[in-house]
Every structure is written in C-alpha cells, then in structure tokens.
Amino acid sequence: MESYRTKINVLIVLILFVLAAVGTATNSPRRKLGNKRYKGPCMAVNSIDKCWRCDPNWEKDRQKMAHCALGFGIIAMGGKSGPYYIVTDNSDDDVIDPKPGTLRYGVIQKGPLWIIFAKSMRIKLRRELIVSSHKTIDGRGRYVHITNGAGIKIQCASNVIISNLRIKNIVPTPGGLLRESDDHLGLRSGDEGDAISIFNSHDIWIDHISMSHAADGLIDAVAGSTNITISNCHFTDHEKVMLFGANDHYEADKDMKITLAYNHFGKRLDQRMPRCRFGFFHLVNNDYTHWERYAIGGSSRATIISQGNRFIANDKLLMKEVTYREKSTASVEEWMKWTWISQGDDLENGATFTPSGDQNLLEKIDHLNLIQPEPSSKVGILTRFSGALACKVGRPC
Ligand SMILES: *[C@@H]1O[C@H](CO)[C@@H](O)[C@H](O)[C@H]1NC(C)=O
C-alpha cells in the first residue's frame, strides 16, 4: 500500500513536471514550433489564414485568396480576375527589356495578373522590382527566395498582394535606366535596399513573407501610402525593421492607415516594429519576442492602437520599454497628446508600454476594418505559422 502511494506520488510529480515544461515551452520566446517541421492536421487558426489554408484545393483556385485580407488592406484585390502568369525563368539580366518568363516581365505588365512560379527558385534582382497595379505575387507551393540583390518596390500603384516569399540579403543597387512599366522607361537614382518599399500606393496586402537582412528597411511605407495590411510575416536579423512615414513635415501621411496582424518579430531585431508618423496604426495579435532599442516608436502625432499583442522583454538589456517617442521633435506636453493605447497586451519579463493621449478613442471611432483582437494568451498559436509557408499542392496548407 505504502509503495503504491509512493508510485502515485512519483507519477503526480512527473505529470506536474511535464505540464510545467509544456507551459514554459509555449511561453518561450525561442519558439521551437516552426511551420516547416509541423506535420499535423491543418492548424490555420487566425482570422486571415482560416480563409484559405485548410482547403486542400487551395491551388485550384488561387484567386480566392484575394478575398482573405482583413484590416486596412481588406480591399486589395491584387491580380484578381486577371490571367495567371507563370515565372519560369529566375534570371534578371535585362532590366530595360525584361525577358518573358521572368518575374520582372510580369510585374510591369498593364492590367491584372496573378503571378505564380513554375518551380522553387532563387531570384537575384539586379535593380529594384517595380510592381505595377493589380498584381499578385503568389509564392505558395514553392520556395521562392528573393536574395542578394535589390528588393521590391510598389510605387504609385494600388491593389498589390505579395504572398509567401523569402526575402533576404537585400543590398543597395546603382541608378540608371529601368523599365518601370510596359510603356515607360525611367531614369532612376540608386536604390537604398529596402526589402519591400511602398511609395505613394494604396490597397496593399503583404502576407506570409519571411524577411531578414536588408541594407535599408524590411518594409517601408512612405509618401502618402495607405490602406495596407501586413500579416503573418516573420522578421529576423535586422536593425530598423519598418518605417511608416519618412518625414515629420509630410502632412499627407496623416491619412495613412496600416494594420499589422499575426506577425512575429523575432531574433536579432533592434528597433522600428514599426516607427510611425502621422497616420493610424492598428497592431493586433503580433508576437514581439526580440527588440533591443524599442519595439514601437513614433513622432508627428502618430496614432497607435496596440491590442492583444505579446511583448517579451530581453533578459539582459535594460531596454524593457516597448514604446519610444522621438523626443527631439516633441516636448512631453506635445507627445502626451498623441494617442497610443495598449489594450489586452501581454507584457512579459518587465516589458512596459507607455500610453498617451485619448485613452477612450476606440469608443469614438468606426471599427470597420479593425481586426477584432483575440486574447494575447493565444498569440503564440496565432503566429505559429508566420513567415513563408511550406504548402503542398493538393493538401491543406
Ligand atoms: C482607403 O480606404 C477607405 C475605406 O476604408 C477609403 O475611404 C479611402 O478612400 C481609401 N484611400 C485610398 C487612398 O484608397
């Protein structure tokens, strides 16, 4: 009887130990559950992924994805209703007269195109890739890497969807003549090397992109860009991650509206996740596991609504504050008027968020296109498949 009891006790201790270990694992900033290794049933749990990922026939009608965006980029239709264009050639040798079959040839065409890839490939862009209106770049089902060259530029365009790419090691490229559209050759100055840059454009959706190491930003949205959703992306290895609004005097950016949802801000990131000016920024259910200087920064009266995010401060550093205001441009009296709200966020390891401005703003505004936040305790699972997916044709993704 006595030894039976001892066994039960040992068992209980064991069970508690396992539960504790599992608990720590789910809270661990070093998340081991990458999407590449996951082999179980479809686990698309966030409100965007649910729209298509569990459909085993997602590949038969890729354009259904055009209706899956939520947030401010909700009406970005990309190349919906246009024909498919298949990238068969990974070269980028001629930027003035691009060869049919290359990615560059596709993105400069007039009219809607849904661009897909014949096979997995690495594309080294010689110059920035100027994506025109009504284009989808859909890397689902392939491993498409954009590396060791220029990045993607959406300039004076609307309705662009970019999905499932791996973008890294983006470098500055020299200026010169470049085909900017079917019927226009531009003489451009050198490019600073953003992974994705959005310039004076609207209705943009960027989903499931893995990004790291760019000479300039990973995603910048500037010069009056708006109605943008950035979702399910995985960012690592970068200093200045995202810049929304580049100039404290550019008032047109007051109309900028950007949603960041279900992204994972991961290893070796320093700051600007994002750095905002003027506009309205809704950050919902993102996972911030690494920052060094700060996670969210701003100036010029930016409005920042942070809901249901997880912020895990670094053990070793003193920079546990999530927020940062550019003090050189505003006094305390001034920035205390900017509306920065943290609602339902999970602040771990001593992380702090300094709110300011009208804390009741959400009760006064239209909630159209604000993604409904889920509890921050679910962020680990909601962002588990962030970054480019390893989808197979004929199977749920
Ligand atoms: C952005 O979307 C809103 C509707 O949500 C619309 O009223 C506005 O005109 C759009 N802005 C641009 C530049 O497309």
XYZ file of C-alpha atoms and ligand atoms in Angstrom:
411
model
C 0.000 0.000 0.000
C 2.784 2.376 1.045
C 4.833 1.697 -2.123
C 1.685 2.067 -4.245
C 1.191 5.521 -2.759
C 4.817 6.417 -3.406
C 4.369 5.390 -7.032
C 1.265 7.574 -7.352
C 3.168 10.485 -5.809
C 6.065 9.991 -8.185
C 3.604 9.886 -11.059
C 1.904 13.105 -9.927
C 5.257 14.854 -9.612
C 6.158 13.630 -13.096
C 2.891 14.874 -14.581
C 3.342 18.275 -12.917
C 6.865 18.447 -14.254
C 5.733 17.692 -17.801
C 2.929 20.268 -17.553
C 5.381 22.870 -16.266
C 7.780 22.082 -19.102
C 4.992 22.406 -21.684
C 3.888 25.672 -20.076
C 7.406 27.084 -20.309
C 7.718 25.899 -23.887
C 4.588 27.749 -25.004
C 5.798 30.908 -23.322
C 9.325 30.582 -24.561
C 10.480 33.373 -26.831
C 12.693 30.845 -28.611
C 9.802 29.132 -30.299
C 10.617 25.690 -31.498
C 7.460 25.081 -33.498
C 8.403 26.344 -36.938
C 5.980 25.762 -39.785
C 8.468 23.705 -41.799
C 8.607 20.919 -39.257
C 4.928 20.806 -38.460
C 3.308 17.713 -39.990
C -0.044 17.571 -38.184
C -3.533 18.474 -39.396
C -4.219 21.984 -40.683
C -3.973 24.452 -37.857
C -4.945 27.693 -39.553
C -6.344 29.449 -36.528
C -6.088 33.139 -37.203
C -8.863 35.050 -38.943
C -6.870 35.559 -42.176
C -5.389 32.060 -42.520
C -8.741 30.427 -41.783
C -9.994 31.871 -45.051
C -7.913 29.521 -47.257
C -5.242 27.388 -45.606
C -7.300 24.368 -44.641
C -8.781 23.976 -48.110
C -6.967 21.020 -49.756
C -7.833 22.550 -53.130
C -6.369 25.979 -52.436
C -4.194 25.584 -55.515
C -7.140 25.004 -57.883
C -8.450 28.476 -57.253
C -5.590 30.609 -56.048
C -7.508 33.808 -56.677
C -9.889 33.050 -53.822
C -7.135 34.414 -51.624
C -7.931 37.905 -52.923
C -10.877 37.928 -50.520
C -8.880 36.841 -47.483
C -7.261 40.100 -46.428
C -8.573 41.856 -43.332
C -7.625 45.138 -41.751
C -6.952 48.291 -43.738
C -5.718 46.355 -46.768
C -9.028 44.485 -46.975
C -9.953 45.547 -50.491
C -6.516 44.839 -52.003
C -7.532 42.523 -54.831
C -4.115 42.053 -56.412
C -4.405 40.455 -59.837
C -7.881 39.042 -59.204
C -9.865 38.388 -62.400
C -6.709 38.615 -64.471
C -4.913 35.714 -66.128
C -2.180 33.692 -64.474
C 1.396 34.488 -65.386
C 3.936 31.789 -64.627
C 7.507 32.711 -63.753
C 9.691 30.083 -65.404
C 12.987 31.949 -65.525
C 14.804 33.143 -62.399
C 17.162 35.471 -64.265
C 17.023 39.263 -64.245
C 19.649 40.068 -66.839
C 17.843 42.765 -68.761
C 16.130 45.436 -66.668
C 15.347 47.615 -69.706
C 13.732 44.987 -71.855
C 12.937 42.111 -69.474
C 12.609 38.631 -70.923
C 9.149 36.964 -70.956
C 9.041 34.316 -68.235
C 10.917 36.434 -65.706
C 9.334 37.962 -62.617
C 10.241 41.449 -63.855
C 8.390 40.936 -67.136
C 5.243 40.002 -65.203
C 5.159 42.847 -62.710
C 5.461 45.627 -65.302
C 2.539 44.470 -67.467
C -0.627 46.549 -67.686
C -3.810 45.107 -66.229
C -4.365 42.451 -63.594
C -2.026 39.444 -63.416
C -1.839 36.664 -60.864
C 1.841 35.758 -60.828
C 2.884 32.248 -59.767
C 6.078 30.209 -60.039
C 6.714 27.108 -62.143
C 9.204 25.786 -59.600
C 11.107 26.768 -56.494
C 13.753 29.327 -57.336
C 16.186 31.989 -56.174
C 15.908 35.343 -57.823
C 18.685 37.882 -57.609
C 17.253 41.223 -58.711
C 19.736 43.493 -60.448
C 17.611 46.563 -59.737
C 14.526 47.244 -57.622
C 11.463 45.348 -58.880
C 8.804 47.949 -59.739
C 5.426 46.273 -59.207
C 2.540 47.901 -61.070
C -1.129 47.998 -60.030
C -3.357 44.895 -59.941
C -0.662 42.311 -59.383
C -0.431 39.343 -57.039
C 2.935 37.715 -56.474
C 1.891 34.335 -55.112
C 4.748 32.089 -53.968
C 2.502 29.478 -52.340
C 3.539 25.900 -53.001
C 7.110 26.859 -53.966
C 10.211 28.066 -52.175
C 10.765 31.429 -53.790
C 13.755 33.371 -52.499
C 14.497 36.958 -53.434
C 18.091 37.369 -52.263
C 21.476 39.024 -52.707
C 20.170 41.819 -54.904
C 17.578 44.590 -54.932
C 14.160 44.410 -53.266
C 10.545 45.015 -54.239
C 9.128 48.484 -54.835
C 5.424 49.317 -55.059
C 5.380 52.842 -56.409
C 2.313 54.925 -57.270
C 0.311 51.711 -57.546
C -2.756 50.126 -55.981
C -4.107 46.637 -55.467
C -0.973 44.633 -54.888
C -0.806 41.358 -52.951
C 2.524 39.754 -52.103
C 2.381 36.343 -50.517
C 4.730 33.556 -49.460
C 8.184 34.765 -50.392
C 11.515 34.571 -48.599
C 13.305 37.897 -48.919
C 16.801 38.374 -47.538
C 20.210 39.966 -48.001
C 18.852 42.935 -49.933
C 21.583 45.331 -50.988
C 21.776 48.875 -52.425
C 21.877 48.983 -56.210
C 23.140 51.737 -58.515
C 20.856 54.012 -60.533
C 20.300 54.159 -64.274
C 17.622 53.330 -66.799
C 14.981 50.882 -65.626
C 11.735 49.586 -67.147
C 9.090 50.908 -64.725
C 6.094 49.777 -66.728
C 5.183 48.290 -70.034
C 5.387 51.669 -71.747
C 7.725 53.661 -69.542
C 11.443 53.628 -69.079
C 12.609 55.595 -66.044
C 15.963 57.092 -65.245
C 16.280 56.343 -61.559
C 18.770 57.159 -58.871
C 20.419 54.461 -56.802
C 18.255 52.338 -54.527
C 18.967 52.093 -50.811
C 17.954 48.472 -50.483
C 14.582 48.082 -48.753
C 13.231 44.546 -48.842
C 9.741 45.901 -49.651
C 9.126 49.585 -50.115
C 5.675 51.079 -50.603
C 5.702 54.578 -52.079
C 2.556 56.660 -52.671
C 0.466 53.488 -53.056
C -2.735 52.105 -51.588
C -4.646 48.863 -51.111
C -1.681 46.634 -50.424
C -1.598 43.267 -48.635
C 1.652 41.609 -47.627
C 1.151 38.129 -46.158
C 3.379 35.239 -45.035
C 6.707 36.746 -46.003
C 9.944 35.740 -44.241
C 12.335 38.645 -44.200
C 15.810 39.359 -42.875
C 18.958 41.385 -43.582
C 18.272 44.358 -45.819
C 20.553 47.348 -46.253
C 17.668 49.714 -45.543
C 14.269 48.776 -44.064
C 12.436 45.452 -44.245
C 9.124 47.164 -45.049
C 8.790 50.916 -45.522
C 5.550 52.700 -46.412
C 6.005 56.351 -47.299
C 4.833 59.345 -49.340
C 1.083 59.120 -48.794
C 0.708 55.350 -48.879
C -2.363 53.922 -47.136
C -4.852 51.068 -46.759
C -2.204 48.463 -46.082
C -2.249 45.159 -44.200
C 0.930 43.347 -43.223
C 0.068 39.945 -41.792
C 1.623 36.602 -40.905
C 5.160 37.788 -41.639
C 8.274 36.662 -39.799
C 11.038 39.195 -39.338
C 14.553 38.448 -38.061
C 18.109 39.775 -38.213
C 17.579 43.425 -38.861
C 18.183 46.758 -37.216
C 15.448 49.116 -38.465
C 12.512 46.894 -39.297
C 9.621 49.096 -40.530
C 9.251 52.770 -41.267
C 5.751 54.168 -41.795
C 6.125 57.781 -42.885
C 9.605 59.102 -43.558
C 9.256 62.793 -42.884
C 7.917 64.883 -39.989
C 6.819 67.588 -42.432
C 4.926 65.366 -44.862
C 1.365 66.039 -43.684
C -0.238 63.873 -46.382
C 0.791 60.875 -44.291
C -1.961 61.798 -41.822
C -4.293 59.672 -43.967
C -2.065 56.628 -43.717
C -3.816 53.545 -42.303
C -1.851 50.361 -41.687
C -2.760 47.104 -39.958
C -0.107 44.764 -38.550
C -1.621 41.423 -37.575
C -0.270 37.994 -36.605
C 3.352 38.855 -37.358
C 6.316 37.516 -35.417
C 9.079 39.994 -34.651
C 11.848 37.548 -33.894
C 15.529 37.121 -33.325
C 18.146 39.817 -33.576
C 15.793 42.724 -34.277
C 16.694 46.104 -32.863
C 14.005 48.762 -33.403
C 11.143 50.181 -35.556
C 8.483 47.472 -35.342
C 7.234 49.885 -36.595
C 8.401 53.518 -36.410
C 5.330 55.649 -37.238
C 4.471 59.166 -38.319
C 1.083 60.936 -38.613
C -1.243 58.054 -39.556
C -3.377 55.456 -37.793
C -1.667 52.175 -36.958
C -3.502 49.118 -35.676
C -1.208 46.465 -34.224
C -3.125 43.347 -33.326
C -2.078 39.906 -32.043
C 1.566 40.208 -33.040
C 4.341 38.418 -31.183
C 7.281 40.591 -30.170
C 9.924 38.268 -28.811
C 13.010 40.345 -29.532
C 13.887 44.039 -29.566
C 16.891 45.925 -28.345
C 16.273 49.679 -28.520
C 12.486 49.647 -28.715
C 9.607 47.844 -30.420
C 7.140 50.607 -31.338
C 8.191 54.181 -31.960
C 6.777 57.336 -33.416
C 6.557 61.064 -33.881
C 4.322 63.611 -35.613
C 1.097 62.741 -33.779
C 1.008 59.122 -34.960
C -1.981 57.207 -33.534
C -1.026 53.721 -32.366
C -3.541 51.151 -31.153
C -1.911 48.033 -29.752
C -4.316 45.205 -28.957
C -3.711 41.628 -27.876
C -0.002 41.615 -28.675
C 2.655 39.783 -26.706
C 5.775 41.730 -25.784
C 8.597 39.751 -24.184
C 11.409 41.997 -22.976
C 15.011 40.909 -23.226
C 16.528 39.446 -20.048
C 19.895 41.011 -20.464
C 19.116 44.517 -21.594
C 17.697 47.474 -19.774
C 15.516 48.433 -22.744
C 12.342 46.874 -21.475
C 10.154 49.674 -22.709
C 8.136 48.731 -25.765
C 7.432 52.320 -26.771
C 9.642 55.172 -27.869
C 8.828 58.779 -28.779
C 11.216 60.795 -30.881
C 11.856 63.426 -28.225
C 13.919 65.706 -30.402
C 10.774 66.634 -32.333
C 8.254 66.943 -29.495
C 8.078 68.084 -25.884
C 6.418 65.906 -23.237
C 3.337 68.171 -23.335
C 3.217 67.602 -27.072
C 3.636 63.809 -27.180
C 1.260 63.284 -24.289
C -1.427 64.310 -26.819
C -0.587 61.537 -29.267
C -2.977 58.638 -28.830
C -1.078 55.455 -28.054
C -3.227 52.748 -26.497
C -2.302 49.339 -25.159
C -5.304 47.110 -24.656
C -5.148 43.456 -23.641
C -1.434 43.257 -24.399
C 0.686 40.665 -22.611
C 3.742 42.478 -21.238
C 6.295 39.918 -20.096
C 9.663 39.958 -18.440
C 9.325 43.534 -17.231
C 8.186 44.967 -20.589
C 6.411 48.323 -20.299
C 4.177 50.259 -22.679
C 3.782 53.989 -22.014
C 0.297 55.047 -23.131
C -0.593 58.606 -24.034
C -3.393 60.724 -25.440
C -7.081 59.921 -25.587
C -7.477 56.516 -23.967
C -11.145 56.393 -24.982
C -10.520 56.839 -28.687
C -11.661 53.309 -29.558
C -15.112 54.070 -28.186
C -15.464 57.005 -30.543
C -14.299 55.662 -33.879
C -15.663 53.437 -36.589
C -14.446 49.871 -36.046
C -14.778 48.975 -39.694
C -11.534 47.311 -40.785
C -10.181 46.975 -37.263
C -9.407 43.278 -36.845
C -11.093 42.016 -33.694
C -8.247 41.152 -31.289
C -8.088 37.718 -29.712
C -6.733 37.256 -26.184
C -2.965 37.803 -26.037
C -2.632 34.346 -24.446
C -3.311 32.972 -27.942
C -0.591 34.940 -29.719
C 1.858 32.018 -29.749
C -0.605 29.874 -31.675
C -1.956 32.699 -33.859
C 1.554 33.487 -35.109
C 2.922 29.974 -35.117
C 2.958 29.766 -38.913
C 4.265 33.253 -39.559
C 6.680 33.625 -42.439
C 6.593 31.815 -45.769
C 4.636 28.565 -45.578
C 5.686 25.158 -46.845
C 2.425 24.421 -48.699
C 1.995 21.346 -50.852
C -0.355 21.225 -53.808
C -3.403 19.039 -53.110
C -3.119 19.311 -49.350
C -4.310 21.751 -46.743
C -1.542 24.248 -46.262
C -8.786 53.819 -48.035
O -9.918 53.097 -47.639
C -11.023 53.900 -47.233
C -12.152 52.967 -46.859
O -11.791 52.160 -45.803
C -11.458 54.812 -48.346
O -12.489 55.667 -47.881
C -10.275 55.620 -48.814
O -10.667 56.390 -49.943
C -9.118 54.730 -49.179
N -7.976 55.543 -49.552
C -7.343 55.376 -50.704
C -6.234 56.337 -50.988
O -7.603 54.486 -51.469
